[in-house]
mmCIF file of C-alpha atoms in Angstrom:
data_model
loop_
_atom_site.group_PDB
_atom_site.id
_atom_site.type_symbol
_atom_site.label_atom_id
_atom_site.label_comp_id
_atom_site.label_asym_id
_atom_site.label_seq_id
_atom_site.Cartn_x
_atom_site.Cartn_y
_atom_site.Cartn_z
ATOM 1 C CA MET A 1 12.039 14.342 10.425
ATOM 2 C CA VAL A 2 12.711 16.238 7.549
ATOM 3 C CA ILE A 3 12.325 13.168 5.197
ATOM 4 C CA ARG A 4 8.967 12.513 6.448
ATOM 5 C CA LEU A 5 8.178 16.243 6.148
ATOM 6 C CA VAL A 6 8.972 16.528 2.487
ATOM 7 C CA ALA A 7 6.922 13.192 1.627
ATOM 8 C CA PRO A 8 3.645 14.494 1.762
ATOM 9 C CA GLY A 9 4.706 17.583 -0.532
ATOM 10 C CA ASP A 10 6.120 15.080 -3.056
ATOM 11 C CA VAL A 11 2.824 13.096 -3.192
ATOM 12 C CA LEU A 12 0.830 16.389 -3.446
ATOM 13 C CA LEU A 13 3.004 17.585 -6.263
ATOM 14 C CA LEU A 14 3.072 14.282 -8.289
ATOM 15 C CA GLN A 15 -0.725 14.164 -7.886
ATOM 16 C CA LEU A 16 -1.420 17.503 -9.033
ATOM 17 C CA LEU A 17 0.886 17.255 -12.087
ATOM 18 C CA GLN A 18 -0.850 13.999 -13.306
ATOM 19 C CA PRO A 19 -2.920 15.007 -16.515
ATOM 20 C CA LEU A 20 -6.503 14.765 -16.401
ATOM 21 C CA PRO A 21 -7.588 11.202 -17.566
ATOM 22 C CA VAL A 22 -9.819 12.337 -20.494
ATOM 23 C CA ASP A 23 -9.899 9.620 -23.428
ATOM 24 C CA LEU A 24 -9.365 11.955 -26.371
ATOM 25 C CA ASP A 25 -8.759 8.892 -28.809
ATOM 26 C CA THR A 26 -12.560 7.912 -28.126
ATOM 27 C CA ALA A 27 -13.866 11.456 -28.362
ATOM 28 C CA ARG A 28 -12.200 11.823 -31.770
ATOM 29 C CA ALA A 29 -13.397 8.489 -32.882
ATOM 30 C CA GLY A 30 -16.800 9.525 -31.879
ATOM 31 C CA LEU A 31 -16.798 12.567 -33.785
ATOM 32 C CA GLY A 32 -15.350 11.018 -36.834
ATOM 33 C CA ASN A 33 -18.148 8.505 -36.997
ATOM 34 C CA GLY A 34 -20.685 11.399 -36.655
ATOM 35 C CA VAL A 35 -21.485 10.626 -33.250
ATOM 36 C CA VAL A 36 -22.528 13.694 -31.193
ATOM 37 C CA LEU A 37 -21.134 13.910 -27.939
ATOM 38 C CA GLU A 38 -23.500 14.600 -25.004
ATOM 39 C CA SER A 39 -21.891 17.722 -23.909
ATOM 40 C CA SER A 40 -18.671 19.548 -22.605
ATOM 41 C CA ALA A 41 -20.436 19.528 -19.406
ATOM 42 C CA HIS A 42 -20.400 15.738 -19.194
ATOM 43 C CA VAL A 43 -16.732 15.416 -19.681
ATOM 44 C CA MET A 44 -16.199 18.119 -17.257
ATOM 45 C CA GLU A 45 -18.228 16.283 -14.700
ATOM 46 C CA GLN A 46 -16.387 13.141 -15.101
ATOM 47 C CA SER A 47 -12.920 15.068 -14.927
ATOM 48 C CA GLY A 48 -14.293 16.533 -11.684
ATOM 49 C CA HIS A 49 -14.984 13.332 -10.107
ATOM 50 C CA ARG A 50 -11.733 12.101 -11.006
ATOM 51 C CA GLN A 51 -10.120 15.058 -9.473
ATOM 52 C CA HIS A 52 -12.262 14.529 -6.375
ATOM 53 C CA ARG A 53 -10.734 11.067 -6.019
ATOM 54 C CA ARG A 54 -7.489 12.360 -6.684
ATOM 55 C CA GLY A 55 -7.697 14.962 -3.963
ATOM 56 C CA ARG A 56 -9.245 12.367 -1.516
ATOM 57 C CA THR A 57 -5.903 10.192 -2.187
ATOM 58 C CA VAL A 58 -3.664 13.010 -1.437
ATOM 59 C CA PHE A 59 -5.559 13.925 1.636
ATOM 60 C CA PHE A 60 -5.309 10.339 3.061
ATOM 61 C CA GLN A 61 -1.557 10.138 2.305
ATOM 62 C CA MET A 62 -1.109 13.288 4.122
ATOM 63 C CA VAL A 63 -2.886 12.296 7.083
ATOM 64 C CA GLN A 64 -0.847 8.882 7.183
ATOM 65 C CA GLU A 65 2.288 11.159 7.048
ATOM 66 C CA VAL A 66 1.300 13.412 9.687
ATOM 67 C CA LEU A 67 0.685 10.716 11.881
ATOM 68 C CA GLY A 68 4.043 9.205 11.294
ATOM 69 C CA ILE A 69 5.545 12.656 12.132
ATOM 70 C CA LEU A 70 3.577 13.045 15.266
ATOM 71 C CA VAL A 71 5.570 9.661 16.511
ATOM 72 C CA VAL A 72 8.715 11.735 16.680
ATOM 73 C CA LEU A 73 7.214 13.383 19.811
ATOM 74 C CA PHE A 74 7.895 10.401 21.583
ATOM 75 C CA GLY A 75 11.705 10.850 20.917
ATOM 76 C CA GLY A 76 12.255 9.568 17.260
ATOM 77 C CA LEU A 77 14.134 6.523 16.163
ATOM 78 C CA GLY A 78 14.875 4.518 19.053
ATOM 79 C CA HIS A 79 12.192 5.867 21.125
ATOM 80 C CA ASN A 80 9.070 4.822 19.518
ATOM 81 C CA PHE A 81 6.773 2.693 21.687
ATOM 82 C CA ALA A 82 4.815 1.288 18.587
ATOM 83 C CA ASN A 83 5.882 0.899 14.905
ATOM 84 C CA PRO A 84 4.980 4.285 13.163
ATOM 85 C CA ALA A 85 3.708 2.547 9.862
ATOM 86 C CA ILE A 86 1.599 0.321 11.999
ATOM 87 C CA THR A 87 0.022 3.056 14.218
ATOM 88 C CA ALA A 88 -0.821 5.261 11.027
ATOM 89 C CA ARG A 89 -2.360 2.170 9.134
ATOM 90 C CA VAL A 90 -4.334 1.342 12.043
ATOM 91 C CA PHE A 91 -5.752 4.882 12.220
ATOM 92 C CA MET A 92 -6.312 4.855 8.537
ATOM 93 C CA LEU A 93 -8.115 1.414 8.707
ATOM 94 C CA ILE A 94 -10.417 2.756 11.561
ATOM 95 C CA ALA A 95 -11.039 6.289 10.343
ATOM 96 C CA PHE A 96 -11.435 5.424 6.531
ATOM 97 C CA SER A 97 -12.119 1.776 6.326
ATOM 98 C CA ALA A 98 -14.323 2.495 3.266
ATOM 99 C CA VAL A 99 -11.164 3.460 1.246
ATOM 100 C CA ALA A 100 -8.127 2.077 3.048
ATOM 101 C CA GLY A 101 -8.917 -1.683 2.234
ATOM 102 C CA GLY A 102 -7.109 -2.022 -1.099
ATOM 103 C CA ALA A 103 -7.682 -2.149 -4.730
ATOM 104 C CA GLN A 104 -7.753 -4.942 -7.556
ATOM 105 C CA PRO A 105 -5.692 -4.481 -10.888
ATOM 106 C CA ALA A 106 -7.666 -4.078 -14.025
ATOM 107 C CA GLY A 107 -5.367 -3.571 -17.065
ATOM 108 C CA VAL A 108 -3.713 -0.130 -16.528
ATOM 109 C CA GLU A 109 -6.498 1.044 -14.138
ATOM 110 C CA LEU A 110 -7.469 0.116 -10.494
ATOM 111 C CA VAL A 111 -11.016 -0.573 -9.468
ATOM 112 C CA SER A 112 -11.904 -1.049 -5.716
ATOM 113 C CA SER A 113 -13.219 -4.456 -4.937
ATOM 114 C CA ALA A 114 -13.675 -6.863 -2.103
ATOM 115 C CA THR A 115 -10.347 -8.255 -0.970
ATOM 116 C CA PRO A 116 -10.024 -12.033 -0.455
ATOM 117 C CA LEU A 117 -10.322 -11.424 3.487
ATOM 118 C CA GLU A 118 -13.575 -9.796 2.941
ATOM 119 C CA VAL A 119 -14.671 -12.454 0.599
ATOM 120 C CA LEU A 120 -13.664 -15.116 3.058
ATOM 121 C CA GLY A 121 -15.259 -13.228 6.023
ATOM 122 C CA ASN A 122 -18.622 -13.051 4.234
ATOM 123 C CA GLY A 123 -18.507 -16.740 3.321
ATOM 124 C CA GLY A 124 -18.283 -15.959 -0.261
ATOM 125 C CA SER A 125 -16.627 -18.319 -2.896
ATOM 126 C CA ASP A 126 -15.499 -16.008 -5.651
ATOM 127 C CA LEU A 127 -12.020 -16.336 -4.730
ATOM 128 C CA PRO A 128 -8.518 -16.136 -6.745
ATOM 129 C CA THR A 129 -6.724 -19.476 -7.027
ATOM 130 C CA LEU A 130 -3.913 -20.094 -4.726
ATOM 131 C CA TRP A 131 -1.654 -19.573 -7.556
ATOM 132 C CA GLU A 132 -2.901 -16.107 -8.207
ATOM 133 C CA MET A 133 -2.931 -15.283 -4.578
ATOM 134 C CA PHE A 134 0.778 -16.354 -4.434
ATOM 135 C CA ILE A 135 1.709 -14.236 -7.361
ATOM 136 C CA GLY A 136 -0.315 -11.222 -6.487
ATOM 137 C CA LEU A 137 -3.401 -11.333 -9.012
ATOM 138 C CA ARG A 138 -5.885 -10.218 -6.522
ATOM 139 C CA GLY A 139 -7.159 -7.417 -4.408
ATOM 140 C CA GLY A 140 -5.299 -6.035 -1.683
ATOM 141 C CA ALA A 141 -3.183 -3.155 -0.361
ATOM 142 C CA ILE A 142 -0.454 -2.118 -2.063
ATOM 143 C CA GLY A 143 2.787 -3.965 -1.075
ATOM 144 C CA GLU A 144 0.743 -6.989 0.309
ATOM 145 C CA THR A 145 -0.614 -8.945 -2.390
ATOM 146 C CA CYS A 146 2.553 -10.606 -4.029
ATOM 147 C CA VAL A 147 3.631 -13.246 -1.533
ATOM 148 C CA ALA A 148 6.266 -14.525 -3.933
ATOM 149 C CA ALA A 149 7.897 -10.997 -3.840
ATOM 150 C CA LEU A 150 7.738 -10.725 -0.100
ATOM 151 C CA LEU A 151 9.216 -14.051 0.226
ATOM 152 C CA LEU A 152 12.342 -12.929 -1.835
ATOM 153 C CA GLY A 153 12.644 -10.115 0.305
ATOM 154 C CA TYR A 154 12.433 -12.414 3.339
ATOM 155 C CA VAL A 155 15.044 -14.486 1.980
ATOM 156 C CA TYR A 156 17.248 -11.321 1.237
ATOM 157 C CA LEU A 157 16.877 -9.910 4.680
ATOM 158 C CA VAL A 158 17.655 -13.033 6.475
ATOM 159 C CA CYS A 159 20.790 -13.814 4.122
ATOM 160 C CA ARG A 160 21.985 -10.273 4.978
ATOM 161 C CA LYS A 161 21.302 -10.816 8.899
ATOM 162 C CA VAL A 162 19.020 -7.924 9.128
ATOM 163 C CA ILE A 163 15.975 -10.137 10.562
ATOM 164 C CA LYS A 164 16.021 -13.261 12.391
ATOM 165 C CA TRP A 165 14.486 -16.021 10.209
ATOM 166 C CA TYR A 166 12.231 -17.403 13.004
ATOM 167 C CA VAL A 167 10.186 -14.379 13.732
ATOM 168 C CA PRO A 168 8.192 -14.193 10.524
ATOM 169 C CA ALA A 169 8.153 -18.017 10.404
ATOM 170 C CA ALA A 170 6.617 -18.221 13.989
ATOM 171 C CA PHE A 171 4.060 -15.145 13.036
ATOM 172 C CA VAL A 172 2.835 -16.785 9.657
ATOM 173 C CA GLY A 173 3.055 -20.347 11.009
ATOM 174 C CA SER A 174 0.965 -19.840 14.062
ATOM 175 C CA VAL A 175 -1.903 -18.295 11.688
ATOM 176 C CA PHE A 176 -1.779 -21.233 9.593
ATOM 177 C CA VAL A 177 -1.641 -23.666 12.315
ATOM 178 C CA LEU A 178 -4.732 -22.287 14.186
ATOM 179 C CA TYR A 179 -6.717 -21.916 11.103
ATOM 180 C CA LEU A 180 -5.753 -25.725 10.375
ATOM 181 C CA ILE A 181 -6.797 -26.652 13.736
ATOM 182 C CA PHE A 182 -10.153 -24.799 13.887
ATOM 183 C CA THR A 183 -11.323 -25.342 10.178
ATOM 184 C CA GLY A 184 -9.618 -28.653 9.364
ATOM 185 C CA ASP A 185 -9.128 -27.346 5.803
ATOM 186 C CA ILE A 186 -5.635 -27.066 4.696
ATOM 187 C CA THR A 187 -6.962 -24.841 1.587
ATOM 188 C CA MET A 188 -8.830 -22.735 3.757
ATOM 189 C CA ALA A 189 -5.573 -22.080 6.037
ATOM 190 C CA ALA A 190 -3.631 -21.473 2.844
ATOM 191 C CA TYR A 191 -5.864 -18.875 1.775
ATOM 192 C CA GLU A 192 -5.902 -17.156 5.147
ATOM 193 C CA MET A 193 -1.928 -17.206 5.177
ATOM 194 C CA MET A 194 -1.623 -15.567 1.981
ATOM 195 C CA ALA A 195 -4.633 -13.071 2.339
ATOM 196 C CA GLY A 196 -4.392 -9.947 3.751
ATOM 197 C CA GLY A 197 -1.042 -8.086 5.241
ATOM 198 C CA LEU A 198 0.110 -11.380 6.972
ATOM 199 C CA PHE A 199 3.464 -11.527 5.094
ATOM 200 C CA ILE A 200 4.270 -8.069 4.790
ATOM 201 C CA GLY A 201 3.458 -7.473 8.424
ATOM 202 C CA ALA A 202 5.428 -10.567 9.690
ATOM 203 C CA ILE A 203 8.532 -9.789 7.472
ATOM 204 C CA PHE A 204 8.632 -5.978 7.544
ATOM 205 C CA MET A 205 6.918 -4.974 10.717
ATOM 206 C CA ALA A 206 7.098 -7.625 13.522
ATOM 207 C CA THR A 207 10.966 -7.499 12.858
ATOM 208 C CA ASP A 208 11.239 -3.735 13.720
ATOM 209 C CA TYR A 209 14.288 -3.457 16.213
ATOM 210 C CA VAL A 210 12.932 -0.644 18.276
ATOM 211 C CA THR A 211 9.454 -1.632 19.037
ATOM 212 C CA THR A 212 9.924 -5.373 19.393
ATOM 213 C CA PRO A 213 11.667 -7.533 22.197
ATOM 214 C CA ILE A 214 15.674 -7.691 22.125
ATOM 215 C CA THR A 215 15.800 -11.128 23.145
ATOM 216 C CA SER A 216 15.496 -14.381 21.132
ATOM 217 C CA LYS A 217 12.932 -15.900 23.557
ATOM 218 C CA GLY A 218 11.098 -12.618 23.733
ATOM 219 C CA LYS A 219 10.847 -12.117 19.615
ATOM 220 C CA VAL A 220 9.418 -15.692 19.566
ATOM 221 C CA VAL A 221 6.801 -14.782 22.098
ATOM 222 C CA PHE A 222 6.045 -11.575 20.275
ATOM 223 C CA ALA A 223 5.647 -13.233 16.748
ATOM 224 C CA LEU A 224 3.379 -16.024 18.286
ATOM 225 C CA GLY A 225 1.334 -13.595 20.398
ATOM 226 C CA CYS A 226 0.838 -11.537 16.870
ATOM 227 C CA GLY A 227 -0.328 -14.918 15.276
ATOM 228 C CA VAL A 228 -2.660 -15.574 17.927
ATOM 229 C CA ILE A 229 -4.396 -12.079 18.089
ATOM 230 C CA THR A 230 -4.460 -11.860 14.111
ATOM 231 C CA PHE A 231 -6.308 -15.319 14.422
ATOM 232 C CA ILE A 232 -8.713 -14.158 16.967
ATOM 233 C CA ILE A 233 -9.481 -11.066 15.156
ATOM 234 C CA ARG A 234 -9.900 -12.655 11.688
ATOM 235 C CA PHE A 235 -12.030 -15.782 13.045
ATOM 236 C CA PHE A 236 -14.160 -14.614 15.881
ATOM 237 C CA CYS A 237 -14.346 -10.877 15.284
ATOM 238 C CA SER A 238 -16.486 -8.834 12.742
ATOM 239 C CA TYR A 239 -13.199 -7.003 11.291
ATOM 240 C CA PRO A 240 -11.657 -9.201 8.487
ATOM 241 C CA GLU A 241 -8.154 -8.189 9.057
ATOM 242 C CA GLY A 242 -6.108 -8.330 12.348
ATOM 243 C CA VAL A 243 -2.198 -8.243 11.411
ATOM 244 C CA SER A 244 -1.877 -4.428 11.949
ATOM 245 C CA PHE A 245 -4.040 -4.539 15.083
ATOM 246 C CA SER A 246 -2.008 -7.608 16.615
ATOM 247 C CA ILE A 247 1.434 -6.051 15.985
ATOM 248 C CA LEU A 248 0.249 -2.747 17.568
ATOM 249 C CA ILE A 249 -1.082 -4.580 20.680
ATOM 250 C CA MET A 250 2.304 -6.589 20.869
ATOM 251 C CA ASN A 251 4.194 -3.459 20.519
ATOM 252 C CA ILE A 252 2.548 -2.070 23.569
ATOM 253 C CA LEU A 253 3.262 -5.451 25.505
ATOM 254 C CA THR A 254 6.787 -5.454 24.454
ATOM 255 C CA PRO A 255 8.134 -3.828 27.707
ATOM 256 C CA PHE A 256 6.817 -6.739 29.657
ATOM 257 C CA ILE A 257 7.728 -9.519 27.401
ATOM 258 C CA GLU A 258 11.292 -8.194 27.665
ATOM 259 C CA LYS A 259 11.146 -8.173 31.495
ATOM 260 C CA LEU A 260 9.861 -11.727 31.602
ATOM 261 C CA THR A 261 11.980 -13.196 28.942
ATOM 262 C CA ALA A 262 15.432 -11.308 30.105
ATOM 263 C CA ASN A 263 18.564 -13.530 30.272
ATOM 264 C CA LYS A 264 19.585 -13.990 33.825
ATOM 265 C CA PRO A 265 23.412 -14.360 34.008
ATOM 266 C CA LEU A 266 24.804 -17.627 34.821
ATOM 267 C CA GLY A 267 25.020 -17.987 38.768
ATOM 268 C CA GLY A 268 22.760 -14.732 39.161
ATOM 269 C CA SER A 269 19.528 -14.365 41.170
ATOM 270 C CA LYS A 270 16.127 -12.506 40.858
ATOM 271 C CA ASN A 271 17.247 -9.818 43.249
ATOM 272 C CA GLY A 272 20.686 -9.650 41.890
ATOM 273 C CA LYS A 273 22.523 -10.990 44.824
#
């Protein structure tokens, strides 16, 4: 609780302490060459726009943190009915879809651009190569773009026995197989598998202890359900991404999955007699 309350303040402080990104070298070069700058008002206007963008970033971050705090009302760790990160992300995607989609690296700056999922959804062809998709040289939200890094994290968590290997494998594999069946194009299936937040959702969110089934069969059903819902939203619906929604829906269905997949003691019966 305390950690989550401090987080928005840290973000706000770091954002406010950042200097204004005014290019002084360019200004000096212009003056040295005898070029007259437009006016100080123009520089201040540009700085104002940047401050406005910075303020919006702080606001969005604080909204997401407050949503995470509200989940504590359900009892905190061990009592959450849904993954707090997924709940906050779904809200941000719905309420602020124009700015919550992602960004693409461009040197030392970040520029907003269409993510590969949006390009695929619109039938476009301006896509990164599969290698660029794998190493993260493409647009997307923070943490989801580099498949190679996510797979390293997956291997580490499996080796440490923190997560079960088959949960992310069933999630990602079901999406890949469904796209391969419906499109017949293995390249398109590979793009869809590496695009969006499929890997980060499958490895770090669909394996949450509290909001997912506790039985092995239940975990597989959960992962397959996430994969099917993700495919349905991406392929048949107008929204380009479905990972967050699928995990949230399956979180809500977790009690029913656990009841249906509960292990029956040897020699026991349904009514316990």
